[in-house]
Coordinates of C-alpha atoms and ligand atoms in Angstrom, one line a residue:
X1 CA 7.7 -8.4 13.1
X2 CA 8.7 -6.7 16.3
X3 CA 10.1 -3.2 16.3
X4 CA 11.6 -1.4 19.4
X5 CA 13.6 1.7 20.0
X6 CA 16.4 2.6 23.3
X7 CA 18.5 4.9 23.8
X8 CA 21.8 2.8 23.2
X9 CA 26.0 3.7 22.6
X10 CA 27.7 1.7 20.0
X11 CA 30.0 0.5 23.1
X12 CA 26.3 -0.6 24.6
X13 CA 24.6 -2.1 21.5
X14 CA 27.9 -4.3 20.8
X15 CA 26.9 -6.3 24.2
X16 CA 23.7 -6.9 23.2
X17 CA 23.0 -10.8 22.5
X18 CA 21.7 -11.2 19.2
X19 CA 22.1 -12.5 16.0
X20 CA 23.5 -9.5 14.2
X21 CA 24.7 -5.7 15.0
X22 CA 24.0 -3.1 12.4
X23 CA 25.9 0.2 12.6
X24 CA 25.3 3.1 10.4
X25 CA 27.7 5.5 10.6
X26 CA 27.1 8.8 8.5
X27 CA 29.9 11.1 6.7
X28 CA 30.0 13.2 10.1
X29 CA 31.7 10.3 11.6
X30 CA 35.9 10.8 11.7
X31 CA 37.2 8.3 14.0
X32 CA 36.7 6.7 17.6
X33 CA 38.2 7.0 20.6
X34 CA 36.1 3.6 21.6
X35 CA 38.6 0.4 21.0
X36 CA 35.5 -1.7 19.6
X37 CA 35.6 1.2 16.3
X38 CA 39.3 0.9 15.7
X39 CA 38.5 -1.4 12.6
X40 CA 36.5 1.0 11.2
X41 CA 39.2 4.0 11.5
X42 CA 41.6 1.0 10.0
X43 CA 38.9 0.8 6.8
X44 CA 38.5 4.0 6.8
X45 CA 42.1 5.0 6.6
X46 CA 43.3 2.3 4.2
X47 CA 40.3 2.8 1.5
X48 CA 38.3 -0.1 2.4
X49 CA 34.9 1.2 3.9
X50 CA 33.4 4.5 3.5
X51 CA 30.6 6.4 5.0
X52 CA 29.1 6.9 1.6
X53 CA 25.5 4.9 1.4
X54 CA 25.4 1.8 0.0
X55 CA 29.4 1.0 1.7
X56 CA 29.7 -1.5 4.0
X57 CA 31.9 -3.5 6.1
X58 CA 31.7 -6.9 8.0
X59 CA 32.8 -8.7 10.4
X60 CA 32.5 -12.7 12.1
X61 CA 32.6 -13.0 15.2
X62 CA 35.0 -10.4 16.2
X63 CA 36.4 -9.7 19.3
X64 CA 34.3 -7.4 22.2
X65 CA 31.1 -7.9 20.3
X66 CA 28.0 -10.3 21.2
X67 CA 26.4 -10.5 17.9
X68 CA 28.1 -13.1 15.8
X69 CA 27.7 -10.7 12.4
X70 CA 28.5 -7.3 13.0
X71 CA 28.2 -4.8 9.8
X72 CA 29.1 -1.3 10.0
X73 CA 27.0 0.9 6.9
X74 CA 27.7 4.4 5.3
X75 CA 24.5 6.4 5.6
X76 CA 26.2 9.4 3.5
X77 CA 24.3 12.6 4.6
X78 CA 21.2 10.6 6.3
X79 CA 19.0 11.1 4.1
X80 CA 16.0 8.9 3.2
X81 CA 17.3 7.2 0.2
X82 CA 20.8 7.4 2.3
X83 CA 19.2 5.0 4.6
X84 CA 17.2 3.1 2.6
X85 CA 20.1 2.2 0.7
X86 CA 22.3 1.7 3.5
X87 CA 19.5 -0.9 5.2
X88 CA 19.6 -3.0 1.7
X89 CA 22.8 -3.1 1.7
X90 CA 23.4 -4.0 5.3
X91 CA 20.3 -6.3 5.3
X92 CA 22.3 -8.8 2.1
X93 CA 24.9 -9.9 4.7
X94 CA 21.9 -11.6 6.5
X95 CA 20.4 -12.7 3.7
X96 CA 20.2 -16.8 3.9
X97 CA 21.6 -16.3 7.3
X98 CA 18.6 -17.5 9.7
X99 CA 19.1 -14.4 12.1
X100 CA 16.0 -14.0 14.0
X101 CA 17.0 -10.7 16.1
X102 CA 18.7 -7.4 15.0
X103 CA 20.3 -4.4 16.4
X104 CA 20.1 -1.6 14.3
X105 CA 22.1 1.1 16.1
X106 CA 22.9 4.7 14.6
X107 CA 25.9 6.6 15.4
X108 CA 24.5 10.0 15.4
X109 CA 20.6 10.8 16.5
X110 CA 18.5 10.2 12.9
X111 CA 15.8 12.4 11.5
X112 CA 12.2 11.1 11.7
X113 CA 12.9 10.1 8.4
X114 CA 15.8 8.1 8.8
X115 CA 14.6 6.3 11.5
X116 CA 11.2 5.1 9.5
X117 CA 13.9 4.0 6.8
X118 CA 15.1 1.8 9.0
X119 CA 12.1 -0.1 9.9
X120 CA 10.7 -0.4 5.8
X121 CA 14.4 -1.4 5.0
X122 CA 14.6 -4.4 7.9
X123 CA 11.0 -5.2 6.9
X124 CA 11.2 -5.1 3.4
X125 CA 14.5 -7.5 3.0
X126 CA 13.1 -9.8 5.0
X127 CA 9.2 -10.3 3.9
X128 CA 9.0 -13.5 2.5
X129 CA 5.5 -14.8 0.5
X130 CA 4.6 -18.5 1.9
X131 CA 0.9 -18.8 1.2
X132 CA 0.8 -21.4 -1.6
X133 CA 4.5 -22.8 -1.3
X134 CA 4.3 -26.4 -0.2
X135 CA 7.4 -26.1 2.1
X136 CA 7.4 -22.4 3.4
X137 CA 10.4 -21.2 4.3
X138 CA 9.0 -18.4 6.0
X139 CA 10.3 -15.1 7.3
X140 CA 13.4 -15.6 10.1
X141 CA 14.0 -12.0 11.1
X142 CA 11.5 -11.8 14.1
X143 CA 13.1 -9.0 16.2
X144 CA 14.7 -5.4 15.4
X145 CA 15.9 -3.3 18.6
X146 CA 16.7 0.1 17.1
X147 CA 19.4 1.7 19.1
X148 CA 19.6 5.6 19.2
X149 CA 22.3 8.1 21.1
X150 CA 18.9 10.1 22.5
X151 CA 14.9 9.0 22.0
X152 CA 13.1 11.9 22.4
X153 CA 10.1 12.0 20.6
X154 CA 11.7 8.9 18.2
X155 CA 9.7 6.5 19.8
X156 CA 6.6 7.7 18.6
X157 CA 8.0 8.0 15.1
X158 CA 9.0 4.1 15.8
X159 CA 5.7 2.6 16.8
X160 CA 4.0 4.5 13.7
X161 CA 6.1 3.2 11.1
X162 CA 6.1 -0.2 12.7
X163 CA 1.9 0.0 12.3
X164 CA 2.3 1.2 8.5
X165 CA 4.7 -1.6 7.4
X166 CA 2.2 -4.1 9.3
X167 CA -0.4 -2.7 7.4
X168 CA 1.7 -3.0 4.3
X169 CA 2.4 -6.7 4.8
X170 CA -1.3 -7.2 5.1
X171 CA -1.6 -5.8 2.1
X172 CA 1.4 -7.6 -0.2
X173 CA -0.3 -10.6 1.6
X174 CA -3.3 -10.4 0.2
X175 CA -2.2 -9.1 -3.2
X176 CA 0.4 -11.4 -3.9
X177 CA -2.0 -14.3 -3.3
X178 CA -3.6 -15.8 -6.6
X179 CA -6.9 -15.0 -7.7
X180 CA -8.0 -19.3 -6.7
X181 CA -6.9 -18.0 -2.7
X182 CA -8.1 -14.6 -2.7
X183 CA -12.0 -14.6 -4.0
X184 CA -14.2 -12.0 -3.1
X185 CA -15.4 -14.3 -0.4
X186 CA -11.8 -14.8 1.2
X187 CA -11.2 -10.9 1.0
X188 CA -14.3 -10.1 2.8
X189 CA -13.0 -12.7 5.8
X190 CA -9.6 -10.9 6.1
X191 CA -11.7 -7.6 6.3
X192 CA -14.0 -10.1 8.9
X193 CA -10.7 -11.2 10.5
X194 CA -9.9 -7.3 11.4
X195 CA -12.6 -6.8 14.2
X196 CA -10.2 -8.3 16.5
X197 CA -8.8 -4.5 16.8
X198 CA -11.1 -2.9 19.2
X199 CA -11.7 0.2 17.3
X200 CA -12.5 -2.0 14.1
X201 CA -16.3 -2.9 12.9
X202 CA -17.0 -4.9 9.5
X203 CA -20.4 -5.8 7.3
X204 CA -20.4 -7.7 4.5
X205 CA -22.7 -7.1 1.9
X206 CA -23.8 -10.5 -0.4
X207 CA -25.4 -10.5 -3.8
X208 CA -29.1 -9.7 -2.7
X209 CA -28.6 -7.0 -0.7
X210 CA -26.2 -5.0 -3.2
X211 CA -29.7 -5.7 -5.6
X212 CA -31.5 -4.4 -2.9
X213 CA -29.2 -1.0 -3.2
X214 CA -29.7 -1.0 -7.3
X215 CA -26.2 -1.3 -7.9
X216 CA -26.7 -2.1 -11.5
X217 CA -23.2 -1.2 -12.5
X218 CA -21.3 -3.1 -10.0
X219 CA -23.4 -6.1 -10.3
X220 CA -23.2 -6.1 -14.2
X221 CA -19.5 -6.5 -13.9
X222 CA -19.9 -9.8 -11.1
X223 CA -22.4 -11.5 -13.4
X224 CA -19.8 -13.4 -15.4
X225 CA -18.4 -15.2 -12.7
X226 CA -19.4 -18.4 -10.8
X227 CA -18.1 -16.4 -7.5
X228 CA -20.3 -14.1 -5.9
X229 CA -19.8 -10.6 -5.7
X230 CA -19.0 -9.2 -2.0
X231 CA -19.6 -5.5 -0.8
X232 CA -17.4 -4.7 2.5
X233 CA -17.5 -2.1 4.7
X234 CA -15.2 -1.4 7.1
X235 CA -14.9 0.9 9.9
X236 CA -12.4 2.3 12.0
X237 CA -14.0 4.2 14.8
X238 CA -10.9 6.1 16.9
X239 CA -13.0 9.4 17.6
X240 CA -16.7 11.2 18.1
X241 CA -19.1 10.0 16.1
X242 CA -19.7 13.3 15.7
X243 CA -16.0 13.5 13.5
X244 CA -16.8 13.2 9.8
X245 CA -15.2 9.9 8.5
X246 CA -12.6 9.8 5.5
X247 CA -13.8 7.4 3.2
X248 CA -11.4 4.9 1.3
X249 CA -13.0 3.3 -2.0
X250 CA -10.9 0.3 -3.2
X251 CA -10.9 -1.5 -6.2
X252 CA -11.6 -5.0 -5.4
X253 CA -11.6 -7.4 -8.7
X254 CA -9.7 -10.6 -7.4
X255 CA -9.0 -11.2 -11.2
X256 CA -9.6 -9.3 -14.4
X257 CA -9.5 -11.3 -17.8
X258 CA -11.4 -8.2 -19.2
X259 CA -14.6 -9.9 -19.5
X260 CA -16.4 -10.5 -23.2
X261 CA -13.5 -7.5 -24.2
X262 CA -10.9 -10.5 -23.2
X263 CA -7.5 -9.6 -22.6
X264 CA -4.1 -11.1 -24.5
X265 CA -3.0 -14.1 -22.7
X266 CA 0.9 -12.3 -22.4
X267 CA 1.1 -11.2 -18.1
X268 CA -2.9 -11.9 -17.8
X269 CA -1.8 -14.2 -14.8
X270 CA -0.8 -10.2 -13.3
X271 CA -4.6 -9.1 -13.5
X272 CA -4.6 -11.0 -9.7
X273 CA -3.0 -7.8 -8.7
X274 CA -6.7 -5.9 -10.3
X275 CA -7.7 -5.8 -6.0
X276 CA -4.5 -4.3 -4.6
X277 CA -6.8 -0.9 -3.9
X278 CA -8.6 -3.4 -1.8
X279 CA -5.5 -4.7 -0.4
X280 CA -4.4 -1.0 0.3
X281 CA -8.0 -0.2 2.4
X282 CA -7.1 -3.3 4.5
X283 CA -3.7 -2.9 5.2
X284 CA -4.8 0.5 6.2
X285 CA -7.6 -0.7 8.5
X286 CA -4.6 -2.9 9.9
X287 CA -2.5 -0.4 10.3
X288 CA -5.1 1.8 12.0
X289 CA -6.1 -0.9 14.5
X290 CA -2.3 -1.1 15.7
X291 CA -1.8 2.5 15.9
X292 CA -5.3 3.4 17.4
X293 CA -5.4 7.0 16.0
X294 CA -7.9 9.8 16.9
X295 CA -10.0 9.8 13.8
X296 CA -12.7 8.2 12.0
X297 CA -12.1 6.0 8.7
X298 CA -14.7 4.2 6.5
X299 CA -13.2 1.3 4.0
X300 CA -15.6 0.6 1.3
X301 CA -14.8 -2.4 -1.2
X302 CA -16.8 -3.9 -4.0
X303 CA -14.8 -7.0 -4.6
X304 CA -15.7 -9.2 -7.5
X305 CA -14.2 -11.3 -10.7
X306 CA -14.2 -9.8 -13.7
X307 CA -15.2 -13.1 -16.0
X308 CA -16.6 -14.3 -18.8
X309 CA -19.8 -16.9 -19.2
X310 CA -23.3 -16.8 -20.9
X311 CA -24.3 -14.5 -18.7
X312 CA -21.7 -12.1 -18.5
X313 CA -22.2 -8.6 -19.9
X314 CA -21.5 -7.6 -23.3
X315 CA -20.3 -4.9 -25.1
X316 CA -23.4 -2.4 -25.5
X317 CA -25.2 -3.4 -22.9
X318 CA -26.2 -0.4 -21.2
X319 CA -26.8 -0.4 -17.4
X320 CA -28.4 2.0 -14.3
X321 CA -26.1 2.8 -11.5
X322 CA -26.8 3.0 -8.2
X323 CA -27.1 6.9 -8.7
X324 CA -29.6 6.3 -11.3
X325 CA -27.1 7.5 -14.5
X326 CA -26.9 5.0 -17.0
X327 CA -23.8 3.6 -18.7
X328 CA -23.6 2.1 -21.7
X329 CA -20.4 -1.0 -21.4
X330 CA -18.8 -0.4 -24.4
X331 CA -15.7 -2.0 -23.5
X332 CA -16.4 -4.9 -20.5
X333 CA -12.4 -4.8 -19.6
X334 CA -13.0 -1.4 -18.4
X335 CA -14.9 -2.8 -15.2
X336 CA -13.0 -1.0 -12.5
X337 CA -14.9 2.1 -12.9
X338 CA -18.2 0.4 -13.2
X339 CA -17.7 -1.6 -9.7
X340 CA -16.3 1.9 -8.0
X341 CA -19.0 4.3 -9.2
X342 CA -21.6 2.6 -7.2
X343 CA -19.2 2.2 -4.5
X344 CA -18.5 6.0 -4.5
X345 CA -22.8 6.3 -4.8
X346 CA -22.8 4.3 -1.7
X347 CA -20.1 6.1 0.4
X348 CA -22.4 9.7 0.2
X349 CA -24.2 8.2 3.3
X350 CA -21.6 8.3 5.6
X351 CA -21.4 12.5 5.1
X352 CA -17.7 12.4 4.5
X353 CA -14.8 14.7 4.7
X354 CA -13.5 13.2 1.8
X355 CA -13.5 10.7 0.2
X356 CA -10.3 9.0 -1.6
X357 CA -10.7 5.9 -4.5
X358 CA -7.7 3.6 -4.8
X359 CA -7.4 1.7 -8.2
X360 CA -5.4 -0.1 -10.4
X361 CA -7.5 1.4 -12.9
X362 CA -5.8 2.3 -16.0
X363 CA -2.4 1.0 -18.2
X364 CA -2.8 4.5 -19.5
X365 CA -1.4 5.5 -16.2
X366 CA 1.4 3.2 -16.2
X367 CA 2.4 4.5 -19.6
X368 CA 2.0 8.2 -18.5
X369 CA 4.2 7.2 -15.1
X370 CA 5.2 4.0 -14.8
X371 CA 5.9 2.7 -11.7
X372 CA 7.6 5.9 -9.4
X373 CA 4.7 7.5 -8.9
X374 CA 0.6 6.6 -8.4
X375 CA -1.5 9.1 -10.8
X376 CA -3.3 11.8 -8.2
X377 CA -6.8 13.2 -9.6
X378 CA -8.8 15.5 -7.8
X379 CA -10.2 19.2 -7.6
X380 CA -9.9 19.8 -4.7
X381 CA -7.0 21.6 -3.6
X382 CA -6.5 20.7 0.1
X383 CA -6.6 17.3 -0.7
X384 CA -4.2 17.8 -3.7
X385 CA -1.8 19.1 -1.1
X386 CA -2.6 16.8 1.8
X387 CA -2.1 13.5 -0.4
X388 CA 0.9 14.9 -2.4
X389 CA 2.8 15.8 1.0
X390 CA 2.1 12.4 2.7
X391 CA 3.5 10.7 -0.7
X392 CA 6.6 12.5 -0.7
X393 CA 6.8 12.2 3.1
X394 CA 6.3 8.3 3.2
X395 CA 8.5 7.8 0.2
X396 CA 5.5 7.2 -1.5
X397 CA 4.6 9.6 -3.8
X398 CA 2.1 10.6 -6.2
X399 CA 1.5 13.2 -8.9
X400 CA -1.1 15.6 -9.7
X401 CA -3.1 14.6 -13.0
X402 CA -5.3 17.3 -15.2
X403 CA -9.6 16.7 -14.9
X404 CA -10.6 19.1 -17.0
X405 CA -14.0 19.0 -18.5
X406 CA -12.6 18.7 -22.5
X407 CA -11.4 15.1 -21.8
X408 CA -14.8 13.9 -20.9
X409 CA -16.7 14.6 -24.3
X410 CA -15.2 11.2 -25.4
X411 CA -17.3 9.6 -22.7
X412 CA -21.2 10.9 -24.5
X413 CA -23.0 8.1 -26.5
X414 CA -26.1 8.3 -28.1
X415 CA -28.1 5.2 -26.5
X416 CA -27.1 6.3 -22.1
X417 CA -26.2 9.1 -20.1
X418 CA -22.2 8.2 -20.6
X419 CA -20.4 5.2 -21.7
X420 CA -17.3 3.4 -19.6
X421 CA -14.5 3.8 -22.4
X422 CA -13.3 7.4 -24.5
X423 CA -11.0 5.9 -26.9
X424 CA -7.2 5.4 -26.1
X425 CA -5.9 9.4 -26.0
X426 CA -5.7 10.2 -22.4
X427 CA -7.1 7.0 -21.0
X428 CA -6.0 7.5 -17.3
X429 CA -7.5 10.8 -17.5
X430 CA -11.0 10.0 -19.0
X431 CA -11.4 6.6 -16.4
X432 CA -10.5 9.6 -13.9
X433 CA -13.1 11.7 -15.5
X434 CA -16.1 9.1 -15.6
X435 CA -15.8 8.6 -12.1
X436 CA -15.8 11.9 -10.8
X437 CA -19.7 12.1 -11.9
X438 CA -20.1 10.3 -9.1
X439 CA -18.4 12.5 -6.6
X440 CA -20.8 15.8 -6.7
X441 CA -21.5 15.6 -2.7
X442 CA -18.2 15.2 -1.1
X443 CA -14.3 16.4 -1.9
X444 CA -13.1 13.5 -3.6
X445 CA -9.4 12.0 -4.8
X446 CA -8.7 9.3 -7.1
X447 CA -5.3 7.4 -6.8
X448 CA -4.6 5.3 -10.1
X449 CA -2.0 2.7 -8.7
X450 CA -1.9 0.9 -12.0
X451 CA 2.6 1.1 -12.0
X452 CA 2.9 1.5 -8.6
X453 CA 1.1 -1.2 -6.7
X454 CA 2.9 -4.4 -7.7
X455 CA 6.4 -5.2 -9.8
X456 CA 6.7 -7.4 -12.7
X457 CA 9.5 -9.8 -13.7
X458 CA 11.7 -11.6 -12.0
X459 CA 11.0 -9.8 -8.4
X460 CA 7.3 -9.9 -9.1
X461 CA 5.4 -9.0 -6.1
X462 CA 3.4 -6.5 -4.5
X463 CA 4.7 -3.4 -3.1
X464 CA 1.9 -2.4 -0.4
X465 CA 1.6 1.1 -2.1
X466 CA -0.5 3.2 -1.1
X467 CA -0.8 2.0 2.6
X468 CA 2.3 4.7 3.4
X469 CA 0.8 7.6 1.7
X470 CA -2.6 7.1 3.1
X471 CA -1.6 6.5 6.3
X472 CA 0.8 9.3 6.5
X473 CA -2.3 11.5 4.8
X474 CA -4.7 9.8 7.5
X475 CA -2.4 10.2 10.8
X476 CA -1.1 13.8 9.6
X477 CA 2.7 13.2 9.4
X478 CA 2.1 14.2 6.1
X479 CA 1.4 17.7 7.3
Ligands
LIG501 N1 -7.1 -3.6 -14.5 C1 -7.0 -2.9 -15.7 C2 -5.9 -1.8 -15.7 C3 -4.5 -2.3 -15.8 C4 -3.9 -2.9 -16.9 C5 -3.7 -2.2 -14.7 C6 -2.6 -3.3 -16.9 C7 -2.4 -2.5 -14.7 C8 -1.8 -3.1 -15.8 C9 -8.3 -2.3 -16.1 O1 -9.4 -2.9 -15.6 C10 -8.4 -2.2 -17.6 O2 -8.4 -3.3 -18.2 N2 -8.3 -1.0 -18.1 C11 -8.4 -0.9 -19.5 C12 -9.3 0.3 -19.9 C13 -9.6 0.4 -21.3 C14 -10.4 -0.8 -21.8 C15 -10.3 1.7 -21.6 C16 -6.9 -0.6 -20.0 O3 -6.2 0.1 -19.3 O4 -6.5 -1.1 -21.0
LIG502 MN1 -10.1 -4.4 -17.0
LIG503 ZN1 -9.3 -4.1 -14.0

């Protein structure tokens, strides 16, 4: 989708051509002197609109306007959820209406905020999934032209949003796609597929040389599946090589039956959503190669099927990680960790900054807080602050989760140096705490996006979360 800002009247958006005119109109607004507003002030005066959020009027074809559909929308105070709400509600009287272009025109100059509300809420009621229908009816909005009373510095604000919902339709792409047309061999061409972006370099790693790296933990997960694992690494190259790189780790299994620990059969078809960490580091890279930012960003993703065949792994089986611990499987549906320890392993090459794991790791987590907010561990304060500013800042937020040392004495067995499970008390907590063994050289976040990364029911689909938080983190409007 296209996004563009100018500095536009109401009296000059309303001679626009296009296919629809959105107005938003906050509680500031009394009444017009322009003629084209006087049905508004009519509204207004006889009860029928409002400028609350979530009100809206609209009209057909009405007189001294170019757009056939013109709907004027309370945004209340402006606020975020103001204009979020406002944009959904706006966005219904298009729905099913084939309009490919849009003015969106605000009354009064928006905050930052208000104006990246816009762009998620025009982008979000009109993504459509198409990938296995067998007649898409695809997207029809093409075009939004976002009209402001003064730009200033807005237009910046525009093209960075319109790079993060890019990247977060990459990602809901490649989430919502079933596990038969997203295999760890597809995902690695979509990462392949992102070197047309200048900045952008990818490798793909196959089965022999991820032996070659002794990444006994990762590999012990791939080996019940007829599809072969895939290690990708991505990199985003926007400054000096001499810039330490953030690393993102993301949870790649394409589908998660739990292994020889098989899951119920109630929702399993869900467990396709098991890579949307993966989706999130790709959406990012997308969103990165867009935006072209000054910094330097490594994506790392093991990306395999957590299966079940005579070879698979069983519980008891205790294997060596690529940092030479070994882990007894007591539980084989707790594979996330094992493929992202030896990811996290890996990443200590690249002499990182930090480096930040993105997983749908645990149900503990969605029990502990379902799906508002992804589960934040880490030790490190700056990046406590850092990530937990660019949630709340991308209307993405997160929330800070205890590490300390008592919920890891589950994790001790008598036969390796730790096992992958510690009983059901705290279980998003001591998945958090088995990984961080592997994060002793860098500053290191874990984001469990377990609730937050896909909905269930009758709107199931992904929801591109964490692709705003990181890349507000990444680009520093999160500061
Ligand atoms: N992918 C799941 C976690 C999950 C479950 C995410 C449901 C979203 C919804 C993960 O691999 C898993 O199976 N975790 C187990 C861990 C347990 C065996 C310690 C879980 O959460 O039950
Ligand atoms: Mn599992
Ligand atoms: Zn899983």
């Amino acid at each position: 989708m296209n996004f563009e800002i100018k500095s536009l009247s109401v009296a000059s958006a309303a001679l626009l051509k296009a296919d629809g005119l959105i107005v938003l109109l906050s509680d500031s607004y009394k009444s017009s002197k322009d003629e084209l507003l006087s049905v508004v002030d009519h509204a207004l005066k006889a009860g029928d609109f409002e400028t609350k959020a979530g009100k809206s009027l609209s009209l057909y074809r009405a007189a001294g306007f170019s757009a056939s559909r013109v709907v004027f929308a309370g945004v209340g105070e402006g606020s975020t959820k103001d204009v979020r709400q406002a944009m959904a509600s706006a966005m219904g009287h298009f729905k099913g209406t084939k309009a490919k272009q849009l003015v969106v025109c605000f009354a009064d100059t928006p905050t930052d905020q208000a104006l990246k509300s816009v762009v998620t809420g025009a982008a979000e009621a009109s993504y459509v999934y198409t990938t296995t229908k067998s007649k898409p009816e695809g997207r029809e909005l093409q075009r939004v032209l976002v009209g402001v009373p003064k730009l200033g510095k807005l237009k910046s604000v525009l093209d960075s949003q319109a790079a993060t919902v890019a990247g977060v339709e990459f990602a809901k792409e490649w989430a919502n796609r079933p596990a038969n047309y997203a295999t760890p061999t597809l995902l690695a061409d979509a990462a392949r597929s992102l070197v047309k972006f200048p900045k952008i370099k990818c490798q793909v790693l196959g089965p022999k040389e991820v032996e070659k790296l002794k990444m006994g933990a990762f590999m012990a997960v791939a080996q019940g599946s007829e599809q072969p694992l895939q290690f990708i690494v991505l990199r985003y190259e926007g400054a000096a090589k001499s810039q330490a790189p953030t690393v993102l780790v993301g949870k790649g299994i394409t589908f998660d039956c739990g292994g020889v620990s098989i899951k119920p059969a109630a929702e399993m078809d869900e467990m396709k959503y098991d890579m949307c960490g993966a989706a999130s580091v790709l959406g990012v890279f997308r969103a990165l190669g867009e935006l072209s930012p000054a910094i330097n960003v490594i994506g790392l993703i093991p990306a395999c099927e957590n299966l079940v065949n005579g070879r698979a792994v069983k519980p008891g089986d205790v294997v060596t990680s690529m940092s030479g611990q070994t882990i007894e499987i007591l539980n084989t549906d707790a594979e996330g960790r094992l493929v992202l320890c030896d990811a996290l392993t890996y990443a200590e090459r690249f002499k990182p900054r930090a480096v930040i794991d993105i997983a749908t790791l645990t149900g503990a987590c969605v029990v502990a807080l379902g799906a508002v907010r992804s589960g934040l561990f880490s030790n490190d304060e700056g990046l406590v602050a850092g990530l937990s500013e660019a949630g709340a800042n991308s209307s993405d937020p997160c929330w800070r989760m205890p590490l300390d040392d008592e919920y890891a004495e589950g994790l001790k067995t008598n036969f390796a140096d730790v096992a992958n499970v510690a009983g059901r008390a705290g279980g998003a907590v001591t998945a958090a705490k088995f990984l961080q063994r592997f994060t002793a050289k860098f500053p290191w976040a874990h984001l469990d996006i377990a609730g937050t990364a896909w909905k269930s029911g009758a709107a199931k689909g992904a929801t591109g979360r964490p692709v705003p938080l990181l890349m507000a983190y990444l680009t520093g409007t999160g500061k």
